[in-house]
PDB file of N, CA and C in Angstrom:
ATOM      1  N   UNK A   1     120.717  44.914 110.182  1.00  0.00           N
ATOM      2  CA  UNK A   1     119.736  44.461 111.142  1.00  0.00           C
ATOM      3  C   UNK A   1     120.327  43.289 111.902  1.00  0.00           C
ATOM      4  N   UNK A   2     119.963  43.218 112.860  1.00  0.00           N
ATOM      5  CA  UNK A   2     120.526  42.011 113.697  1.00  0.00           C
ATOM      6  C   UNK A   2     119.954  40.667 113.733  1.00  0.00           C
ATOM      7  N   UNK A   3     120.444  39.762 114.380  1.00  0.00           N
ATOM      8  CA  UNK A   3     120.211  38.353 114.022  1.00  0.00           C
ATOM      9  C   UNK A   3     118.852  38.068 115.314  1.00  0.00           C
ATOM     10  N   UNK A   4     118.673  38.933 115.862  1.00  0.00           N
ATOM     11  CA  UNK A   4     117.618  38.798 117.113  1.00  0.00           C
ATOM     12  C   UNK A   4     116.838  39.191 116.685  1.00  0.00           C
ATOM     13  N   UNK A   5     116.371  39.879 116.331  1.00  0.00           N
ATOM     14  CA  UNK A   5     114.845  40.709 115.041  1.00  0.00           C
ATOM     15  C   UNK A   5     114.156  39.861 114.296  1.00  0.00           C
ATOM     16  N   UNK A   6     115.502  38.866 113.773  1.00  0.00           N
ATOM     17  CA  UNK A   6     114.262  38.037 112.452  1.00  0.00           C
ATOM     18  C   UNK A   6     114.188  36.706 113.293  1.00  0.00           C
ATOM     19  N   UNK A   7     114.851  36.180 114.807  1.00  0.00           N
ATOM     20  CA  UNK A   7     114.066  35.473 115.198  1.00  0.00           C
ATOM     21  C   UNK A   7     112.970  35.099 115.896  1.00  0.00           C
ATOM     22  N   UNK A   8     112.227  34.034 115.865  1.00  0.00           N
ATOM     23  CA  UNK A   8     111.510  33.557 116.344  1.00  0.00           C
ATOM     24  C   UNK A   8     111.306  33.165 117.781  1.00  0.00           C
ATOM     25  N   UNK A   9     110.127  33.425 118.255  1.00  0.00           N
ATOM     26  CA  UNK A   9     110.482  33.145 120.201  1.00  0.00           C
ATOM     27  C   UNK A   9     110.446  31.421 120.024  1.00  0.00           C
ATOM     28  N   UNK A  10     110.961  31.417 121.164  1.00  0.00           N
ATOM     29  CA  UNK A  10     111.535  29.690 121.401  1.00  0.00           C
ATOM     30  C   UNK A  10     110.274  29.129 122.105  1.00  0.00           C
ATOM     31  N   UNK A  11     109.172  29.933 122.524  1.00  0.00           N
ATOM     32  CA  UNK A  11     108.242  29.216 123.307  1.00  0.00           C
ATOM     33  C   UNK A  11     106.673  29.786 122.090  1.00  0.00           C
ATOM     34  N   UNK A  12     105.973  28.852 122.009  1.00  0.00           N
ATOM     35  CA  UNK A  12     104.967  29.796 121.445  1.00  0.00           C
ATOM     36  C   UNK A  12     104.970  29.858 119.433  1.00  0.00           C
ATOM     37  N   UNK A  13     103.836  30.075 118.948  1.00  0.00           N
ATOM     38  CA  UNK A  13     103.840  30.246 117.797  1.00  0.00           C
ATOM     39  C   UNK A  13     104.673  31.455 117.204  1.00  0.00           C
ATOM     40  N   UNK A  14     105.167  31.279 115.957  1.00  0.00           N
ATOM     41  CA  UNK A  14     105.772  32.037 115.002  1.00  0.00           C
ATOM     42  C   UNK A  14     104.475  33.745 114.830  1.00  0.00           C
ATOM     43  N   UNK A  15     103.301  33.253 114.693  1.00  0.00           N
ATOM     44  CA  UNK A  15     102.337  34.454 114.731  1.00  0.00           C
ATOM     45  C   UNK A  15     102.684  35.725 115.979  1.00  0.00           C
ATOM     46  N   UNK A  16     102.851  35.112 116.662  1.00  0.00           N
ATOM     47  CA  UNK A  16     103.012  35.780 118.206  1.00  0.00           C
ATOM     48  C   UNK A  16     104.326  36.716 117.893  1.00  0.00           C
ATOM     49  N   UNK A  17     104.990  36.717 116.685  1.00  0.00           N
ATOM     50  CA  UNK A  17     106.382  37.424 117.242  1.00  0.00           C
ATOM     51  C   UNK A  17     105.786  38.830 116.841  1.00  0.00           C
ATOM     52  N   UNK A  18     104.926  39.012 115.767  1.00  0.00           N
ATOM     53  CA  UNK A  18     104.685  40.358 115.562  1.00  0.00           C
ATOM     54  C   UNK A  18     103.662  41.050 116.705  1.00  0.00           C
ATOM     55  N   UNK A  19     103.024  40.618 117.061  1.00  0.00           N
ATOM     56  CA  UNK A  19     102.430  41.063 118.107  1.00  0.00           C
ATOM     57  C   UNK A  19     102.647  41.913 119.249  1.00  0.00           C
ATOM     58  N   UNK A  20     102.435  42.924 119.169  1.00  0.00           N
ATOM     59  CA  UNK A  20     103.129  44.106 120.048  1.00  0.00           C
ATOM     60  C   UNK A  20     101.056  44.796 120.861  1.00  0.00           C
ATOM     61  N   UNK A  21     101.499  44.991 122.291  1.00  0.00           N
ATOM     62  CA  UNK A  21     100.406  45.833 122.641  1.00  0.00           C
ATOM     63  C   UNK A  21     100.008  46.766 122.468  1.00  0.00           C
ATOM     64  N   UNK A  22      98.989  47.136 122.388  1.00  0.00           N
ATOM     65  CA  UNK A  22      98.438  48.665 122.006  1.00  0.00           C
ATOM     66  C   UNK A  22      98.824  49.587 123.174  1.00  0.00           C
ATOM     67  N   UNK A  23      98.498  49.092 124.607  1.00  0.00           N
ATOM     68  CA  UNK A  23      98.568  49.946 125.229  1.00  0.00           C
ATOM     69  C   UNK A  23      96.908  50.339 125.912  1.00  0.00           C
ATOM     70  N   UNK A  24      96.053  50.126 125.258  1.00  0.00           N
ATOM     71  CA  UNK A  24      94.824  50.371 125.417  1.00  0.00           C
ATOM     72  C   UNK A  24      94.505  49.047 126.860  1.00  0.00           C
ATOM     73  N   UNK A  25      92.871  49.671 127.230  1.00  0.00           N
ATOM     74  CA  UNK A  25      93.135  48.901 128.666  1.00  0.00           C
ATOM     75  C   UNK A  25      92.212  47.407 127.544  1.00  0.00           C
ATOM     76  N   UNK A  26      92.128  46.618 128.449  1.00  0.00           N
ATOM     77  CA  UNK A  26      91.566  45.281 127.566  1.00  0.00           C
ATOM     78  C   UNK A  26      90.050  45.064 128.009  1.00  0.00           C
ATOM     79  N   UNK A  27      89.208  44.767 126.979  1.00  0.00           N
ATOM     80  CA  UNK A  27      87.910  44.787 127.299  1.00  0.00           C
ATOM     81  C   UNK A  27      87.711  43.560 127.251  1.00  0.00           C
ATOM     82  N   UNK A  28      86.931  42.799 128.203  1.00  0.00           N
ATOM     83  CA  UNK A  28      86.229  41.520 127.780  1.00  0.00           C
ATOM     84  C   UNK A  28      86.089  40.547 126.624  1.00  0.00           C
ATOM     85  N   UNK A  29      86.544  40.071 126.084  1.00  0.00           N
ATOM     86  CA  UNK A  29      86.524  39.367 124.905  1.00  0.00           C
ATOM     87  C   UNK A  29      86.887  40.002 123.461  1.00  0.00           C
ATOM     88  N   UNK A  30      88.107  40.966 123.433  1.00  0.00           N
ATOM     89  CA  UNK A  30      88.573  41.550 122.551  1.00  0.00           C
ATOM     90  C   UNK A  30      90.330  41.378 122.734  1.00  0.00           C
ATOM     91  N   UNK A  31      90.880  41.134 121.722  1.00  0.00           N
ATOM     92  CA  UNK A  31      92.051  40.781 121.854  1.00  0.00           C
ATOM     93  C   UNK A  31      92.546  42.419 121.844  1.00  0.00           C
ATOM     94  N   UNK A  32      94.127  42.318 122.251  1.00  0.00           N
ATOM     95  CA  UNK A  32      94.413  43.785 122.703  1.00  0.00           C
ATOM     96  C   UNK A  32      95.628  43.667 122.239  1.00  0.00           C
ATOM     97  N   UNK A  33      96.457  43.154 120.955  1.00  0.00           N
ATOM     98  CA  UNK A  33      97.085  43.346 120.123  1.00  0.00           C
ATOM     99  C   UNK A  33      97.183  43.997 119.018  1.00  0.00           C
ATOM    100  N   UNK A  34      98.268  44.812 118.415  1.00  0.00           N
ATOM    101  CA  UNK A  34      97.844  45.865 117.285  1.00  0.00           C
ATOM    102  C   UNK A  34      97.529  45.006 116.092  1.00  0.00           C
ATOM    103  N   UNK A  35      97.967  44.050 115.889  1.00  0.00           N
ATOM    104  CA  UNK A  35      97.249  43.458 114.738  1.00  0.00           C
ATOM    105  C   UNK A  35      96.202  43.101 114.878  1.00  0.00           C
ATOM    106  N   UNK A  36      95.468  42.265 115.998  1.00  0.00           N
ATOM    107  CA  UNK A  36      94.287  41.771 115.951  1.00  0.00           C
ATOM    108  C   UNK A  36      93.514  43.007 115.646  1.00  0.00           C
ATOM    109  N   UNK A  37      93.673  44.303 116.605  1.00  0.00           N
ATOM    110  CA  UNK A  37      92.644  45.453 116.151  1.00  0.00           C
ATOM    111  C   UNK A  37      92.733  45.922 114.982  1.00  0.00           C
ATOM    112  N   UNK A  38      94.046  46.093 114.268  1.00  0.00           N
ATOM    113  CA  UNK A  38      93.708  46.285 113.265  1.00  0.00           C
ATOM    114  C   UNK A  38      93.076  45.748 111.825  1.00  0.00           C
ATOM    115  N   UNK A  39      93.469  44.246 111.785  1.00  0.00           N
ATOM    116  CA  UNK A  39      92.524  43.620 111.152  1.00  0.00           C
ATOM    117  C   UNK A  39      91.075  43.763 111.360  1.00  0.00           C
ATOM    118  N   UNK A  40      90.202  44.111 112.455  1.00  0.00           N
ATOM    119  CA  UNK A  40      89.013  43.994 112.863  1.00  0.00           C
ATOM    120  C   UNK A  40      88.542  45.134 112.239  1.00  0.00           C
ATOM    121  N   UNK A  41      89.105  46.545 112.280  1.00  0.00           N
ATOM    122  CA  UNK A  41      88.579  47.451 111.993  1.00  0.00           C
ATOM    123  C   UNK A  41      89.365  48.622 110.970  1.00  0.00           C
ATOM    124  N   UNK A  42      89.283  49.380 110.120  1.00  0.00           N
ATOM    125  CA  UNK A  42      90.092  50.348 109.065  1.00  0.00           C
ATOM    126  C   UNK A  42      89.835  51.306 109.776  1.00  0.00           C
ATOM    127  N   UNK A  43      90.450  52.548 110.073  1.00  0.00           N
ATOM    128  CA  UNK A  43      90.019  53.400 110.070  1.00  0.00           C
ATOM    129  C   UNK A  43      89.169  53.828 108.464  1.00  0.00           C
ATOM    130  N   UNK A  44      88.319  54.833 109.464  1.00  0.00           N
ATOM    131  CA  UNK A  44      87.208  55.568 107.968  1.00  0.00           C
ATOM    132  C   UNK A  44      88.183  56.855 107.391  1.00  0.00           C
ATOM    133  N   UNK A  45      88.120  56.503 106.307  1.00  0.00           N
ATOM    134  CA  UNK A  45      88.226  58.031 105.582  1.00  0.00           C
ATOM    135  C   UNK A  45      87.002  58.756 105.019  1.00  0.00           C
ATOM    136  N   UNK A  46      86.826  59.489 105.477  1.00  0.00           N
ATOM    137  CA  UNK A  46      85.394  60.452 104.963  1.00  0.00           C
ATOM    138  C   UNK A  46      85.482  61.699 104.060  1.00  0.00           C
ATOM    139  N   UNK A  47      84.709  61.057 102.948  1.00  0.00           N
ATOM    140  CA  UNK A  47      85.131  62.143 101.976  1.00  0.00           C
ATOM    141  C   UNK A  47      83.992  63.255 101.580  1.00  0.00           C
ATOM    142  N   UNK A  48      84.434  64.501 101.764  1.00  0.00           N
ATOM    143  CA  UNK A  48      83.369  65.428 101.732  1.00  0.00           C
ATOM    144  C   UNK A  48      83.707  66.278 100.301  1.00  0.00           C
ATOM    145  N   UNK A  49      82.218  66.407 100.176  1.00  0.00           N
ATOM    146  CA  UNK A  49      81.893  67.160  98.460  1.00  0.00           C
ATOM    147  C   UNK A  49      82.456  68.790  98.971  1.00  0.00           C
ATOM    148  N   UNK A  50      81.963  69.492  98.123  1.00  0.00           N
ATOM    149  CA  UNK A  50      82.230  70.979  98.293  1.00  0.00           C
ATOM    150  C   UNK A  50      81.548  71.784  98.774  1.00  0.00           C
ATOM    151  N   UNK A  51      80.633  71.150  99.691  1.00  0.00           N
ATOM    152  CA  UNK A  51      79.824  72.071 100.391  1.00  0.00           C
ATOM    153  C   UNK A  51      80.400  72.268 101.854  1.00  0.00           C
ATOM    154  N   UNK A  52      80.313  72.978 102.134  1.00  0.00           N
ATOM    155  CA  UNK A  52      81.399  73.466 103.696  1.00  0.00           C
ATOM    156  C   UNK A  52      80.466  73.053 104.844  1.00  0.00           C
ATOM    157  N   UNK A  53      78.753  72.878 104.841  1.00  0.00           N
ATOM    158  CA  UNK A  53      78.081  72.247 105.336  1.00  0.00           C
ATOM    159  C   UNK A  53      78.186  70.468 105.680  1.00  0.00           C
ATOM    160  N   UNK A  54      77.924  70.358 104.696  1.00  0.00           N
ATOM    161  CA  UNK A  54      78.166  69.072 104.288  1.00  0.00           C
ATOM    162  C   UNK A  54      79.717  68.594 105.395  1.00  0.00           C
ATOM    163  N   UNK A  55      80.920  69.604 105.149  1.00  0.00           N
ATOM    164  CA  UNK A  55      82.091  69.251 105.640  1.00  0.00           C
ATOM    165  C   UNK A  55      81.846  69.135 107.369  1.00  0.00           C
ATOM    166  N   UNK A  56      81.151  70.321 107.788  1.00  0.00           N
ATOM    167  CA  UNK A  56      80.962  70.836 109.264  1.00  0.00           C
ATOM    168  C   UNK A  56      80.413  69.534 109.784  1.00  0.00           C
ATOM    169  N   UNK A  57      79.468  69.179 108.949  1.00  0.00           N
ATOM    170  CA  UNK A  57      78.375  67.684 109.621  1.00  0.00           C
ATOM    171  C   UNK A  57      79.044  66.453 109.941  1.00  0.00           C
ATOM    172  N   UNK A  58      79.980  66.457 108.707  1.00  0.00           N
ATOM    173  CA  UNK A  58      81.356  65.346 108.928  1.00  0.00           C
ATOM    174  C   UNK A  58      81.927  65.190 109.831  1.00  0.00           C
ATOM    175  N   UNK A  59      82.522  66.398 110.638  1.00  0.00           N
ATOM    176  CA  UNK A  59      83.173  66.635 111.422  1.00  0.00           C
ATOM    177  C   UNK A  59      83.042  66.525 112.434  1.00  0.00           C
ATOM    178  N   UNK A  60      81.083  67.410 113.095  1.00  0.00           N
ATOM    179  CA  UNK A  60      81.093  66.702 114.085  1.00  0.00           C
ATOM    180  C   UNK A  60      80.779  65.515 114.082  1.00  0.00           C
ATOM    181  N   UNK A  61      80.520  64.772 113.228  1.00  0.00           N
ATOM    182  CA  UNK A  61      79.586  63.419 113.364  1.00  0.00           C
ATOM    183  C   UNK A  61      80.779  62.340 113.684  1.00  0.00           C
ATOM    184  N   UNK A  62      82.180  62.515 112.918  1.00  0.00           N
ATOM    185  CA  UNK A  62      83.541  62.338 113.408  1.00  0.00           C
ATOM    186  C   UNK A  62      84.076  62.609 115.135  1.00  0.00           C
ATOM    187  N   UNK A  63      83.619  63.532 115.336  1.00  0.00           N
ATOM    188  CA  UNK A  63      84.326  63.510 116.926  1.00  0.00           C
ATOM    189  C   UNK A  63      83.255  62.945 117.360  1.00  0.00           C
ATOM    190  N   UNK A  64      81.422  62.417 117.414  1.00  0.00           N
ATOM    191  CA  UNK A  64      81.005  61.777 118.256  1.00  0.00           C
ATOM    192  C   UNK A  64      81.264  60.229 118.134  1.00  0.00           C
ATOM    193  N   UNK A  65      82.068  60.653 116.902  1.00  0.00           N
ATOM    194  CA  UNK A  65      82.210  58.379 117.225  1.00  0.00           C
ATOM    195  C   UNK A  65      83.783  58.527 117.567  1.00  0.00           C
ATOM    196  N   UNK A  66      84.607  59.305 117.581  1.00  0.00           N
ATOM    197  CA  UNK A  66      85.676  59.180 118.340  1.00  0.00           C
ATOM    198  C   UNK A  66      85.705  59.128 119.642  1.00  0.00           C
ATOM    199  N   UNK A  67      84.786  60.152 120.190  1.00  0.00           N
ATOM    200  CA  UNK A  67      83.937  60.380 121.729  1.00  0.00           C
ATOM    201  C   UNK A  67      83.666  59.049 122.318  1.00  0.00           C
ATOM    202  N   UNK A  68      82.842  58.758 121.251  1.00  0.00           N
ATOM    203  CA  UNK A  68      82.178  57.074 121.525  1.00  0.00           C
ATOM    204  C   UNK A  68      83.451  56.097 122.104  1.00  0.00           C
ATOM    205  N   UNK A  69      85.066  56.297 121.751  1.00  0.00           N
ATOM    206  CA  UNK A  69      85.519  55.068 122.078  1.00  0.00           C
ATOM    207  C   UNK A  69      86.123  55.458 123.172  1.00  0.00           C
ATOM    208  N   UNK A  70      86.158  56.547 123.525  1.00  0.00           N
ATOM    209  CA  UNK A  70      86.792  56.735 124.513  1.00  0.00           C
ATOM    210  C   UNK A  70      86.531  56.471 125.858  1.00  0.00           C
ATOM    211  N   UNK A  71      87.616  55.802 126.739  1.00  0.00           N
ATOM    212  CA  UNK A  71      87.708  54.871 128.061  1.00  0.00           C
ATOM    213  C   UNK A  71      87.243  55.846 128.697  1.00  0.00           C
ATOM    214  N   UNK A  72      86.289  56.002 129.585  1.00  0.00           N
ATOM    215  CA  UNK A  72      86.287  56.973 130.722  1.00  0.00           C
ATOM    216  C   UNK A  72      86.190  56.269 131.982  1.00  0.00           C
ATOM    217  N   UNK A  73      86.903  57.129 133.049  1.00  0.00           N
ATOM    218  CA  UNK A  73      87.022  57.004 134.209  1.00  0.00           C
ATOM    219  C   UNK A  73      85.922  56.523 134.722  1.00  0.00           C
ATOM    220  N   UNK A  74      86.465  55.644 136.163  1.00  0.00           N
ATOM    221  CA  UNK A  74      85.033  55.511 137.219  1.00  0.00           C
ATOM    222  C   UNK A  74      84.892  56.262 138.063  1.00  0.00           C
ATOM    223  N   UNK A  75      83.647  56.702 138.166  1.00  0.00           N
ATOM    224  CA  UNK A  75      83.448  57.524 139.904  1.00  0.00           C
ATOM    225  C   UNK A  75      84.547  56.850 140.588  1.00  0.00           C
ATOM    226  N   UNK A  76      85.391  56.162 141.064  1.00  0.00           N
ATOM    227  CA  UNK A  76      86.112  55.865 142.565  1.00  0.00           C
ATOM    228  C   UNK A  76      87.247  56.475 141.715  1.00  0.00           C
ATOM    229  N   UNK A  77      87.933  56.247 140.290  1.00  0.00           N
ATOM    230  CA  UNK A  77      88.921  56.923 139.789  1.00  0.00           C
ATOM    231  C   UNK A  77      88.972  58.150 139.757  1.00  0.00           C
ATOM    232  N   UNK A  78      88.151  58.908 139.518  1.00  0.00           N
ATOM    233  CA  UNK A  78      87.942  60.427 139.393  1.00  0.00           C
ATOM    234  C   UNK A  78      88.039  61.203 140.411  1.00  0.00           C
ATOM    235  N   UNK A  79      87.272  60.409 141.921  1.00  0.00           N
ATOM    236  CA  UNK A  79      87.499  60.884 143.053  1.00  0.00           C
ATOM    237  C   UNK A  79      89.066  61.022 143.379  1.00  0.00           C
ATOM    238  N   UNK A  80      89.814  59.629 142.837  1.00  0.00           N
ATOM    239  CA  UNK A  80      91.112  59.507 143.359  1.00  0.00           C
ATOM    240  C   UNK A  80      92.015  60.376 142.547  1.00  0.00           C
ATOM    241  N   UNK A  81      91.961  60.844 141.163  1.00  0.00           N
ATOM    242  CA  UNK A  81      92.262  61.872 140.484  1.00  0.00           C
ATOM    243  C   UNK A  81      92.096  63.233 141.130  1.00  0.00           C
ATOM    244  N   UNK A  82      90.998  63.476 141.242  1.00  0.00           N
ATOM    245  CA  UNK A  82      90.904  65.007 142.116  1.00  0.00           C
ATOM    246  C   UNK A  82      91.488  64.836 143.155  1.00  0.00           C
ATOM    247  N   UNK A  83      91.535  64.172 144.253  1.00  0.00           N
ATOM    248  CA  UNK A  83      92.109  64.271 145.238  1.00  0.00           C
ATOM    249  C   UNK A  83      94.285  64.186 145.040  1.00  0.00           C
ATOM    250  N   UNK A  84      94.287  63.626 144.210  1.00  0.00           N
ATOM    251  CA  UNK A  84      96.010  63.722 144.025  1.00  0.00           C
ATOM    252  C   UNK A  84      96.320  64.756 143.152  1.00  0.00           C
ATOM    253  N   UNK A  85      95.123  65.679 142.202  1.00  0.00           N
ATOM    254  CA  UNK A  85      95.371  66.913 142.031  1.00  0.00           C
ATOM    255  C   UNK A  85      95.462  67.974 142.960  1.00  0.00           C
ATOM    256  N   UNK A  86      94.847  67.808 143.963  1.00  0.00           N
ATOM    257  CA  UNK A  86      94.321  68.866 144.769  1.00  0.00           C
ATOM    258  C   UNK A  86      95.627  68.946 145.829  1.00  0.00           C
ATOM    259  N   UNK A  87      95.980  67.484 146.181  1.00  0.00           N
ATOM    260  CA  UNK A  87      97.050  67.450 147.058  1.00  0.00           C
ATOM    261  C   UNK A  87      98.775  68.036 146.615  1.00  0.00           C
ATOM    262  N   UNK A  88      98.573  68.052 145.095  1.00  0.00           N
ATOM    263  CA  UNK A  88      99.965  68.243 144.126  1.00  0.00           C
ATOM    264  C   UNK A  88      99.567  69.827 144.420  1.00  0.00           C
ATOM    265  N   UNK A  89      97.907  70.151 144.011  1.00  0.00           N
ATOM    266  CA  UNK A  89      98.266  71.732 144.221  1.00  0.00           C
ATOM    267  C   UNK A  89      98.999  72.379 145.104  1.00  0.00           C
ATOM    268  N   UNK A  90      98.484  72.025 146.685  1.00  0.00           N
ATOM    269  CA  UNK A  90      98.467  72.724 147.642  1.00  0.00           C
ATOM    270  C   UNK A  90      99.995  72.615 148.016  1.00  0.00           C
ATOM    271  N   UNK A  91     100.604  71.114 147.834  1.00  0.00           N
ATOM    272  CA  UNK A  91     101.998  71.481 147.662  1.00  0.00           C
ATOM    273  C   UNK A  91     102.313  72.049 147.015  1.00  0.00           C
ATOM    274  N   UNK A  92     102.262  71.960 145.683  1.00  0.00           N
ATOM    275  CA  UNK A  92     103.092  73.343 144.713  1.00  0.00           C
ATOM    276  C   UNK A  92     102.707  74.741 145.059  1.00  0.00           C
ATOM    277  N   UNK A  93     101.744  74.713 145.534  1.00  0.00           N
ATOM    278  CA  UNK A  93     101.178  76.274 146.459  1.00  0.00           C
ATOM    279  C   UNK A  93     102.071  76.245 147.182  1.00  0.00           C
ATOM    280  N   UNK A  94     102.391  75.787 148.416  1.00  0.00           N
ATOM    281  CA  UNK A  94     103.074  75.792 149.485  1.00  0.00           C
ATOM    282  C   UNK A  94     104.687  76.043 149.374  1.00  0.00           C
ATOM    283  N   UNK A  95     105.110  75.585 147.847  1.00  0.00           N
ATOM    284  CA  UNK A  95     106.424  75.751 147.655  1.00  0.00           C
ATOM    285  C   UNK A  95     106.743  76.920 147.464  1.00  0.00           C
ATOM    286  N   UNK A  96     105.700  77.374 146.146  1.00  0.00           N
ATOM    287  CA  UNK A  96     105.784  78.702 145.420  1.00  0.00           C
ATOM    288  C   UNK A  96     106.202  79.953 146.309  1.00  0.00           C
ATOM    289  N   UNK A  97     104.692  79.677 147.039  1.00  0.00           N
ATOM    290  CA  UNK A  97     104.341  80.423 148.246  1.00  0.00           C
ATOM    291  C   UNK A  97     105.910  80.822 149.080  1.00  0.00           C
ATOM    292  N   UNK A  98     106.773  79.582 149.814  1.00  0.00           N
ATOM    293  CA  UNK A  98     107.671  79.699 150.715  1.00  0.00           C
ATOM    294  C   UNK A  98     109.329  80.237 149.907  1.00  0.00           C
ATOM    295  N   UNK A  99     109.071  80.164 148.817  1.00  0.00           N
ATOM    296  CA  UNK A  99     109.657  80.302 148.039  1.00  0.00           C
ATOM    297  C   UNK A  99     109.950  81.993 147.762  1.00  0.00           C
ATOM    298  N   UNK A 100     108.639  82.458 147.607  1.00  0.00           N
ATOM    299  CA  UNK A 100     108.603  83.447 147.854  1.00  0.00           C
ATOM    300  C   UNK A 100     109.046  84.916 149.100  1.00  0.00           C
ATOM    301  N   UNK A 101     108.285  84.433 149.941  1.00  0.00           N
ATOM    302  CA  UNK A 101     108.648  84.488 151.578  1.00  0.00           C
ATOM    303  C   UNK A 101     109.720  84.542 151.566  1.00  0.00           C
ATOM    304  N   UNK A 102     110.976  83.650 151.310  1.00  0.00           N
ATOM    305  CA  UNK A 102     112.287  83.616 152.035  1.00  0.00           C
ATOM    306  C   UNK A 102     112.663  84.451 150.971  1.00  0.00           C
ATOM    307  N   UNK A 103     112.386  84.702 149.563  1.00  0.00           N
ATOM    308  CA  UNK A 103     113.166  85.900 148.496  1.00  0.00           C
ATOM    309  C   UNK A 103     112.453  86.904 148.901  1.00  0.00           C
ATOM    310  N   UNK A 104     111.219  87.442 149.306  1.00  0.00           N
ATOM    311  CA  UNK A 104     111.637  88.775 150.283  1.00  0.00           C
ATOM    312  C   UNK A 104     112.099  88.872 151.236  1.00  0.00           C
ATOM    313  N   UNK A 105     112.168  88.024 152.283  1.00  0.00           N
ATOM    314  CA  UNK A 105     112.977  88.192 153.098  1.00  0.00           C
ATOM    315  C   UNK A 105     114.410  88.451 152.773  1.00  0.00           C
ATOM    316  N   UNK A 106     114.799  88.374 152.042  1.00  0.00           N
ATOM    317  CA  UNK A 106     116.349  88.213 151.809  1.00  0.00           C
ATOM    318  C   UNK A 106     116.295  89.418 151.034  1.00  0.00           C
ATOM    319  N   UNK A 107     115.605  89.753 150.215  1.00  0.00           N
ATOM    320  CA  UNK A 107     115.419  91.085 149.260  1.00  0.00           C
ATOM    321  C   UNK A 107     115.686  92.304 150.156  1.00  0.00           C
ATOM    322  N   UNK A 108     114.608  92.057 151.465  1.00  0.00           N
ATOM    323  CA  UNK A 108     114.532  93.203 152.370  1.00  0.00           C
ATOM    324  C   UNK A 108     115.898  93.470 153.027  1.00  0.00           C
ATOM    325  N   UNK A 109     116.413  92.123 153.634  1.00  0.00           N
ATOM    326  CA  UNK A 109     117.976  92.598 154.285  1.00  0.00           C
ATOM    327  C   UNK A 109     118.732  93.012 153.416  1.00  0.00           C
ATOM    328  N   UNK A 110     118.870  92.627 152.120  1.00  0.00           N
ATOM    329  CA  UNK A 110     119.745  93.066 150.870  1.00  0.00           C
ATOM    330  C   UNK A 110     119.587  94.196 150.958  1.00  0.00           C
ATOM    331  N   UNK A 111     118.206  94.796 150.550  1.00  0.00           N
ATOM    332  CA  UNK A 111     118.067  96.524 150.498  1.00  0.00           C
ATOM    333  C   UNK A 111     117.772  97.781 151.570  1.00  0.00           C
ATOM    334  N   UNK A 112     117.749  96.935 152.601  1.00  0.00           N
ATOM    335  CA  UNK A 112     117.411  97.681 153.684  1.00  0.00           C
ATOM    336  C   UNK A 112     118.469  98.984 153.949  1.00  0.00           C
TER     337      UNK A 112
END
């Protein structure tokens, strides 16, 4: 291992070196470091008996609190999403498309 790994930043507390971002966007008064979140919260492990009912209920009751954390878009984002899908389509249409066109064309003089 190298001698840069186990040091310490020169500005700033010793706590701070482990501190790496999640990546997640930052909410209002929640720190957005993987340690801070993870200290705050465990993930659940959910343990189900032998009833396959019992398991099904788990499961969904599991994806609505996963559901629950999830960031969703704003109306002005979504608009701007569809619209740079729509624009990627019609180019990749347009390529496909011309793409096409000039290999029959060329097909036809080939076999004519």
């Amino acid at each position: 291992m190298s001698d840069e790994s186990t040091k310490t930043p020169a500005t700033g507390s010793s706590d701070a070196a482990g501190l790496r971002p999640t990546g997640k966007r930052q909410k209002a008064g929640q720190a957005t470091t993987a340690r801070a979140n993870s200290a705050s919260r465990a993930p659940e492990v959910v343990k189900t008996g032998k009833n396959p009912f019992s398991a099904i209920v788990d499961f969904f009751r599991g994806v609505v609190r996963e559901m629950s954390k999830v960031i969703w878009p704003t109306g002005r984002e979504m608009v701007m999403y569809t619209i740079v899908v729509l624009v990627f389509l019609v180019l990749l249409t347009t390529l496909v498309g011309g793409v096409d066109y000039l290999t029959s064309l060329l097909m036809g003089a080939i076999f004519r």
